[in-house]
Amino acid sequence: MITGGAGFIGSHVVRLFVAKYPDYRIINFDKLTYAGNLENLKDIENADNYVFVKGDIVSVEDVKKAFEKYEVTDVIHLAAESHVDRSIEGPMDFVMTNVVGTVNLLQQAKENWKEGEHVFHHVSTDEVYGSLGEEGLFKETTPYDPRSPYSASKASSDHFVMAFYHTYGLPVKMSNCSNNYGSHHFPEKLIPLMIHNVVNNKPLPVYGKGENVRDWLWVNDHASAIDTIFHSGRIGESYNVGGLNEWKNIDLVKFLCQLMDQKLGRSLGESEKLITYVKDRKGHDLRYAIDATKLEKELGWKPSITFEKGLEDTVDWYLNNSEWVEKVTSGAYKDYYENMYSDR
Ligand code: NAD
Ligand code: DAU
């Protein structure tokens, strides 16, 4: 069972598993919040080895029913509230889904997996390690130091996952990944939001001075890392996943603007004029950077494409899928955008 399979990363993981493992029955368990969208999976919805179940990981009844009905043998857990800015506005949804929902899944796995071989793969984030200065990389041994309500909720869920391993022997694996980008990314996150605003000639809101640094990984490479860790990683271990691809936000936005100028046939520098520095995010972590050596050395995983190629493909996808963008940005998105950016 894959939870959160209708979201950004989850839909790429579901698609990969449905295509690569015809003998598995892939159950996509998702509540379909604002971030979940079955349009993301239109191309595989009729596949023989695929089932969609609408359910809430917080509900004991929903999760128990899915475990029993489908005799769930393994879990890849991606369902979460994932956006840091939303967690600053309202942390409770993050506590419910990310903490309570994860414990509910662990509990059902523990009760249903009395015998046989199983894996509970928990998908987490590099944000649990806190914020780096100019130097250094997050390793699996870096102490946890979460600083936003989002990262605090993910850190808490990680601790519960490891607690179920140590206390009950539940066969868990964990991965902590850096920032993803790619197709089907909801335009609340930096890259799809900037693409959407450039297309619509709207201001490009860069928080603070734009000096914060993130490590960007193509979403399909994250999906392949999950596949590798799920199948070959060691039980009870966590693996960092990253792109060795650090960008200051302002440099990334400028680079994206140049690419968009080319794609839209605008004169070079035109999109950049839309950049607007706005009030910083509260408690904005300065820098994230991942050391993925363990994953590379132990399991042979590496990112498959360069950032330049991945970003160009991503821009092309957004320009060729304006209907998808139109659908996800109508309705509630407008209220979210107004609330988040109008007096920033
Ligand atoms: P997303 O917000 O795009 O999708 C989340 C999905 O979870 C949606 O389909 C939503 O409907 C579903 N969901 C939310 N609450 C639920 C609930 N209570 N019950 C069932 N389903 C629910 O998230 P994403 O960016 O795809 O992230 C997926 C996972 O990867 C998360 O756990 C996130 O913390 C982690 N992660 C994300 C990134 C990133 O850059 N986006 C990086 C590292 C780790
Ligand atoms: O590091 C992994 C994490 O990456 C994941 O765990 C989270 O689920 C995911 O949302 C992402 O978190 P970030 O906060 O890093 O991503 P976001 O796209 O929101 O922001 C990236 C950077 O861009 C960050 O420094 C804030 C800045 N930013 C973001 C937005 C939305 C802006 O300057 N302007 C914006 O409008």
Coordinates of C-alpha atoms and ligand atoms in Angstrom, one line a residue:
M1 CA 0.0 0.0 0.0
I2 CA 1.3 3.4 -0.9
T3 CA -0.2 6.3 1.2
G4 CA -0.4 9.8 -0.3
G5 CA -0.1 8.3 -3.8
A6 CA -2.3 11.0 -5.4
G7 CA 0.2 13.8 -4.3
F8 CA 3.2 15.1 -6.0
I9 CA 5.9 12.6 -5.1
G10 CA 3.4 9.8 -4.3
S11 CA 2.0 9.9 -7.9
H12 CA 5.5 9.4 -9.3
V13 CA 6.1 6.5 -6.9
V14 CA 2.8 4.8 -7.8
R15 CA 3.4 5.2 -11.5
L16 CA 6.9 3.7 -11.2
F17 CA 5.7 0.7 -9.2
V18 CA 2.6 0.0 -11.3
A19 CA 4.8 -0.1 -14.5
K20 CA 7.8 -1.9 -13.0
Y21 CA 6.1 -4.5 -10.8
P22 CA 3.1 -6.0 -12.7
D23 CA 3.0 -8.8 -10.1
Y24 CA 2.4 -6.5 -7.1
R25 CA -1.0 -5.2 -6.3
I26 CA -0.5 -1.4 -5.7
I27 CA -3.0 0.1 -3.4
N28 CA -3.0 3.9 -3.5
F29 CA -4.5 5.1 -0.1
D30 CA -5.2 8.8 -0.2
K31 CA -7.6 11.3 1.5
L32 CA -7.5 13.6 -1.6
T33 CA -6.8 16.8 0.3
Y34 CA -6.1 20.0 -1.7
A35 CA -2.7 18.4 -2.6
G36 CA -4.1 15.1 -3.8
N37 CA -5.4 14.8 -7.3
L38 CA -6.4 11.8 -9.3
E39 CA -5.7 13.7 -12.5
N40 CA -2.1 12.9 -11.7
L41 CA -2.7 9.2 -12.3
K42 CA -5.2 9.3 -15.2
D43 CA -2.7 7.3 -17.4
I44 CA -2.6 4.3 -15.0
E45 CA -6.1 4.4 -13.4
N46 CA -7.2 1.3 -15.3
A47 CA -4.1 -0.8 -14.8
D48 CA -4.8 -4.4 -13.7
N49 CA -2.4 -4.1 -10.7
Y50 CA -3.7 -0.8 -9.4
V51 CA -6.5 0.1 -6.9
F52 CA -7.3 3.5 -5.5
V53 CA -8.8 3.7 -2.0
K54 CA -10.0 7.1 -0.6
G55 CA -9.2 7.1 3.1
D56 CA -7.7 9.1 5.9
I57 CA -4.6 7.8 7.6
V58 CA -5.9 9.4 10.9
S59 CA -9.0 7.2 10.9
V60 CA -8.5 3.8 12.6
E61 CA -11.5 2.5 10.7
D62 CA -10.2 3.5 7.3
V63 CA -6.8 2.1 7.8
K64 CA -7.9 -1.1 9.5
K65 CA -10.4 -1.7 6.7
A66 CA -7.8 -1.2 4.0
F67 CA -5.3 -3.5 5.7
E68 CA -7.9 -6.3 6.1
K69 CA -9.6 -6.0 2.8
Y70 CA -6.4 -5.9 0.7
E71 CA -4.3 -8.0 3.0
V72 CA -1.6 -5.3 3.0
T73 CA 1.9 -6.8 3.1
D74 CA 4.0 -3.7 2.8
V75 CA 3.6 0.1 3.2
I76 CA 5.4 3.0 1.5
H77 CA 4.2 6.0 3.6
L78 CA 4.1 9.3 1.8
A79 CA 0.8 10.8 3.0
A80 CA 1.4 14.1 4.8
E81 CA 0.7 17.7 5.1
S82 CA 3.9 18.9 3.3
H83 CA 3.9 22.7 3.0
V84 CA 6.0 24.7 5.5
D85 CA 4.1 28.0 5.0
R86 CA 0.8 26.3 5.8
S87 CA 2.3 24.7 8.9
I88 CA 3.2 28.2 10.2
E89 CA -0.4 29.3 9.7
G90 CA -2.0 26.2 11.2
P91 CA 0.1 23.5 12.9
M92 CA -2.8 21.2 14.0
D93 CA -3.4 19.5 10.6
F94 CA 0.3 18.7 10.6
V95 CA 0.1 17.1 14.0
M96 CA -3.0 15.1 13.1
T97 CA -1.8 13.7 9.7
N98 CA 1.9 13.6 10.1
V99 CA 2.1 12.4 13.7
V100 CA -1.2 10.8 14.6
G101 CA -1.7 9.4 11.1
T102 CA 1.7 7.8 11.0
V103 CA 1.3 6.2 14.4
N104 CA -2.1 4.9 13.3
L105 CA -0.5 3.3 10.3
L106 CA 2.3 1.8 12.4
Q107 CA -0.2 0.4 14.9
Q108 CA -2.2 -1.3 12.1
A109 CA 0.9 -2.7 10.5
K110 CA 2.0 -4.1 13.9
E111 CA -1.4 -5.7 14.5
N112 CA -1.7 -7.2 11.0
W113 CA 1.9 -8.3 10.4
K114 CA 2.2 -11.1 13.0
E115 CA 4.1 -13.4 10.6
G116 CA 5.7 -13.3 7.2
E117 CA 8.1 -10.7 5.6
H118 CA 7.0 -7.1 5.5
V119 CA 8.4 -3.6 5.0
F120 CA 7.1 -0.3 6.4
H121 CA 9.0 2.4 4.4
H122 CA 8.5 5.8 5.9
V123 CA 9.3 8.7 3.6
S124 CA 10.7 11.8 5.4
T125 CA 12.6 15.0 4.8
D126 CA 16.0 16.5 5.4
E127 CA 14.2 19.4 7.3
V128 CA 14.2 17.2 10.5
Y129 CA 18.0 18.0 10.8
G130 CA 17.4 21.7 11.1
S131 CA 19.4 24.5 9.4
L132 CA 23.0 24.5 8.2
G133 CA 25.5 27.4 8.1
E134 CA 27.7 28.0 5.0
E135 CA 29.5 24.7 5.5
G136 CA 28.7 21.0 6.1
L137 CA 26.2 18.4 5.0
F138 CA 23.4 16.5 6.8
K139 CA 24.4 12.9 7.4
E140 CA 22.1 10.1 8.8
T141 CA 23.9 10.6 12.1
T142 CA 23.2 14.4 12.3
P143 CA 21.1 15.1 15.4
Y144 CA 17.5 16.0 14.8
D145 CA 16.8 19.8 15.3
P146 CA 13.5 20.6 13.6
R147 CA 12.5 24.2 13.6
S148 CA 9.2 24.6 11.8
P149 CA 5.9 23.1 12.8
Y150 CA 6.1 21.0 9.6
S151 CA 9.6 19.7 10.3
A152 CA 8.7 19.1 14.0
S153 CA 5.8 17.0 12.9
K154 CA 7.9 15.0 10.5
A155 CA 10.7 14.5 13.1
S156 CA 8.1 13.3 15.6
S157 CA 6.8 10.8 13.0
D158 CA 10.4 9.6 12.3
H159 CA 10.9 9.0 16.0
F160 CA 7.7 7.0 16.2
V161 CA 8.8 4.9 13.2
M162 CA 12.1 4.1 14.9
A163 CA 10.3 3.5 18.3
F164 CA 8.1 0.8 16.6
Y165 CA 11.3 -0.8 15.2
H166 CA 13.1 -0.8 18.6
T167 CA 10.1 -1.6 20.8
Y168 CA 8.1 -4.1 18.7
G169 CA 10.5 -5.1 16.0
L170 CA 8.4 -3.7 13.2
P171 CA 10.4 -4.0 10.0
V172 CA 10.8 -0.3 9.1
K173 CA 13.0 1.6 6.7
M174 CA 13.3 5.3 6.4
S175 CA 14.5 7.9 3.8
N176 CA 15.1 11.6 4.4
C177 CA 15.1 13.5 1.1
S178 CA 15.9 17.1 0.0
N179 CA 13.7 19.4 -2.1
N180 CA 12.0 17.7 -5.0
Y181 CA 10.9 19.3 -8.3
G182 CA 9.2 18.0 -11.4
S183 CA 5.9 17.5 -13.1
H184 CA 2.5 17.5 -11.2
H185 CA 4.0 19.8 -8.4
F186 CA 1.4 21.8 -6.7
P187 CA 2.1 25.6 -7.3
E188 CA 2.4 26.5 -3.7
K189 CA 6.0 25.3 -3.7
L190 CA 8.8 27.6 -5.0
I191 CA 9.5 26.2 -8.5
P192 CA 6.0 25.5 -9.8
L193 CA 4.8 28.8 -8.2
M194 CA 7.5 30.8 -10.0
I195 CA 6.7 29.0 -13.3
H196 CA 3.0 29.8 -12.9
N197 CA 3.6 33.4 -12.1
V198 CA 6.1 34.0 -14.9
V199 CA 3.6 32.6 -17.4
N200 CA 0.9 34.9 -16.0
N201 CA 3.2 38.0 -15.7
K202 CA 2.7 38.1 -11.9
P203 CA 5.3 39.2 -9.3
L204 CA 7.8 36.5 -8.3
P205 CA 7.7 36.6 -4.4
V206 CA 11.3 35.8 -3.2
Y207 CA 11.3 35.6 0.6
G208 CA 13.8 37.8 2.5
K209 CA 16.9 38.4 0.4
G210 CA 16.7 35.1 -1.5
E211 CA 19.9 33.9 0.2
N212 CA 18.5 30.6 1.6
V213 CA 19.9 27.5 0.0
R214 CA 18.1 24.3 -0.9
D215 CA 19.4 21.1 -2.5
W216 CA 17.1 20.1 -5.5
L217 CA 16.4 16.6 -6.7
W218 CA 14.3 15.5 -9.7
V219 CA 11.1 13.8 -8.4
N220 CA 11.7 10.7 -10.5
D221 CA 15.1 10.3 -9.0
H222 CA 13.5 10.4 -5.5
A223 CA 11.0 7.8 -6.7
S224 CA 13.9 5.5 -7.9
A225 CA 15.7 6.0 -4.5
I226 CA 12.5 4.9 -2.7
D227 CA 12.3 1.9 -5.0
T228 CA 15.9 1.0 -4.2
I229 CA 15.6 1.5 -0.4
F230 CA 12.3 -0.3 -0.2
H231 CA 13.7 -3.3 -2.0
S232 CA 17.3 -3.4 -0.9
G233 CA 17.8 -1.1 2.1
R234 CA 18.5 -2.6 5.5
I235 CA 15.7 -2.9 8.1
G236 CA 15.9 -0.4 10.9
E237 CA 18.1 2.0 8.9
S238 CA 17.6 5.5 7.5
Y239 CA 19.0 6.7 4.2
N240 CA 19.6 10.3 3.1
V241 CA 18.6 11.2 -0.4
G242 CA 19.8 14.3 -2.2
G243 CA 21.0 15.8 -5.5
L244 CA 24.3 17.4 -4.5
N245 CA 22.7 20.3 -6.2
E246 CA 22.6 23.4 -4.0
W247 CA 21.1 26.6 -5.2
K248 CA 20.5 30.0 -3.5
N249 CA 16.8 30.8 -4.0
I250 CA 17.5 34.0 -5.9
D251 CA 20.0 32.3 -8.2
L252 CA 17.6 29.5 -8.9
V253 CA 14.7 32.0 -9.6
K254 CA 17.0 34.0 -12.0
F255 CA 18.1 30.8 -13.8
L256 CA 14.4 29.8 -14.2
C257 CA 13.5 33.2 -15.5
Q258 CA 16.1 32.9 -18.2
L259 CA 14.9 29.5 -19.2
M260 CA 11.3 30.8 -19.3
D261 CA 12.3 33.8 -21.5
Q262 CA 13.7 31.3 -24.0
K263 CA 10.6 29.0 -23.8
L264 CA 8.1 31.9 -24.1
G265 CA 10.0 33.8 -26.8
R266 CA 10.6 36.8 -24.5
S267 CA 13.7 38.9 -24.6
L268 CA 16.3 37.9 -22.1
G269 CA 15.8 39.6 -18.8
E270 CA 12.1 40.2 -19.2
S271 CA 10.9 37.6 -16.7
E272 CA 13.5 38.6 -14.1
K273 CA 11.9 42.0 -13.9
L274 CA 9.0 40.3 -12.1
I275 CA 11.2 39.4 -9.1
T276 CA 9.8 41.0 -5.9
Y277 CA 11.5 40.6 -2.5
V278 CA 8.8 40.0 0.1
K279 CA 8.6 39.5 3.9
D280 CA 10.6 36.5 5.0
R281 CA 9.1 33.2 6.1
K282 CA 9.1 33.0 10.0
G283 CA 12.0 30.9 11.3
H284 CA 13.3 30.5 7.7
D285 CA 16.0 27.7 7.7
L286 CA 19.1 29.1 6.0
R287 CA 20.5 26.1 4.3
Y288 CA 19.8 22.4 3.7
A289 CA 22.4 20.1 2.0
I290 CA 22.5 16.3 1.9
D291 CA 25.3 13.8 2.1
A292 CA 23.8 10.8 0.2
T293 CA 27.0 8.7 0.4
K294 CA 25.4 5.9 2.4
L295 CA 22.8 5.4 -0.3
E296 CA 25.3 5.6 -3.1
K297 CA 27.9 3.3 -1.5
E298 CA 25.6 0.7 0.0
L299 CA 22.8 0.5 -2.6
G300 CA 24.4 2.1 -5.7
W301 CA 21.8 4.8 -6.2
K302 CA 22.6 8.1 -8.0
P303 CA 20.6 10.9 -9.5
S304 CA 20.0 10.1 -13.2
I305 CA 19.9 13.6 -14.8
T306 CA 21.3 17.1 -14.3
F307 CA 19.3 19.9 -12.8
E308 CA 19.5 21.8 -16.1
K309 CA 17.8 19.0 -18.0
G310 CA 15.3 18.2 -15.2
L311 CA 14.3 21.9 -14.9
E312 CA 13.9 22.2 -18.6
D313 CA 11.7 19.1 -18.8
T314 CA 9.7 20.5 -15.8
V315 CA 9.1 23.8 -17.5
D316 CA 8.0 22.0 -20.7
W317 CA 5.6 19.9 -18.7
Y318 CA 3.9 23.0 -17.2
L319 CA 3.7 24.8 -20.5
N320 CA 2.2 21.7 -22.2
N321 CA -0.3 21.0 -19.3
S322 CA -2.0 24.3 -18.8
E323 CA -5.3 22.5 -18.2
W324 CA -3.9 20.7 -15.2
V325 CA -2.5 24.0 -13.9
E326 CA -5.8 25.7 -14.5
K327 CA -7.7 23.0 -12.6
V328 CA -5.5 23.1 -9.5
T329 CA -5.2 26.9 -9.3
S330 CA -8.9 27.6 -9.6
G331 CA -11.1 27.7 -6.4
A332 CA -9.3 27.2 -3.1
Y333 CA -5.9 28.1 -4.5
K334 CA -7.0 31.7 -5.1
D335 CA -7.9 32.1 -1.4
Y336 CA -4.6 30.5 -0.3
Y337 CA -2.6 32.8 -2.6
E338 CA -4.4 35.9 -1.4
N339 CA -4.0 34.9 2.3
M340 CA -0.3 34.0 1.9
Y341 CA 0.9 36.8 -0.4
S342 CA -1.4 39.8 -0.5
D343 CA 0.2 41.8 2.3
R344 CA 3.6 40.3 2.4
Ligands
NAD1 P1 1.9 16.5 -1.3 O1 1.5 17.6 -0.3 O2 2.1 16.8 -2.8 O3 1.0 15.2 -1.2 C1 0.5 14.7 0.0 C2 -0.5 13.6 -0.4 O4 -0.9 13.1 0.9 C3 -1.8 14.2 -1.1 O5 -2.1 13.3 -2.1 C4 -2.8 14.2 0.0 O6 -4.1 14.0 -0.4 C5 -2.4 13.0 0.9 N1 -2.8 13.2 2.3 C6 -2.7 14.3 3.1 N2 -3.3 14.0 4.3 C7 -3.7 12.7 4.3 C8 -4.4 11.9 5.2 N3 -4.7 12.4 6.4 N4 -4.7 10.7 4.8 C9 -4.4 10.2 3.6 N5 -3.8 10.9 2.7 C10 -3.5 12.2 3.0 O7 3.3 16.0 -0.7 P2 4.6 15.6 -1.4 O8 5.4 16.8 -1.7 O9 4.3 14.6 -2.5 O10 5.4 14.8 -0.2 C11 5.2 13.4 0.0 C12 6.0 13.0 1.2 O11 7.4 13.2 0.9 C13 5.6 13.7 2.5 O12 5.7 12.8 3.5 C14 6.7 14.7 2.6 O13 7.0 15.1 3.9 C15 7.9 14.0 2.0 N6 8.9 14.8 1.3 C16 8.6 15.8 0.4 C17 9.6 16.5 -0.2 C18 9.3 17.6 -1.2 O14 10.2 18.3 -1.7 N7 8.0 17.8 -1.7 C19 10.9 16.3 0.1 C20 11.2 15.3 1.1 C21 10.2 14.6 1.7
DAU2 O1 13.7 19.9 2.1 C1 12.6 19.1 1.8 C2 11.3 19.9 2.0 O2 11.2 20.7 0.8 C3 10.1 19.0 2.1 O3 10.1 18.2 3.2 C4 8.8 19.9 2.1 O4 7.7 19.1 2.1 C5 8.8 20.7 0.8 O5 7.7 21.6 0.9 C6 10.1 21.5 0.7 O6 10.2 22.6 1.8 P1 10.7 24.1 1.5 O7 10.1 25.0 2.5 O8 12.2 24.1 1.3 O9 10.1 24.3 0.0 P2 9.3 25.6 -0.6 O10 9.2 25.2 -2.1 O11 8.2 26.0 0.2 O12 10.5 26.7 -0.5 C7 11.7 26.5 -1.1 C8 12.6 27.8 -0.7 O13 12.0 28.9 -1.4 C9 12.5 28.2 0.7 O14 13.7 28.7 1.1 C10 11.4 29.3 0.8 C11 11.6 30.0 -0.6 N1 10.3 30.5 -1.1 C12 9.2 29.7 -1.2 C13 8.0 30.1 -1.7 C14 6.8 29.2 -1.8 C15 10.3 31.8 -1.6 O15 11.3 32.5 -1.6 N2 9.1 32.2 -2.2 C16 7.9 31.5 -2.2 O16 6.9 32.0 -2.7

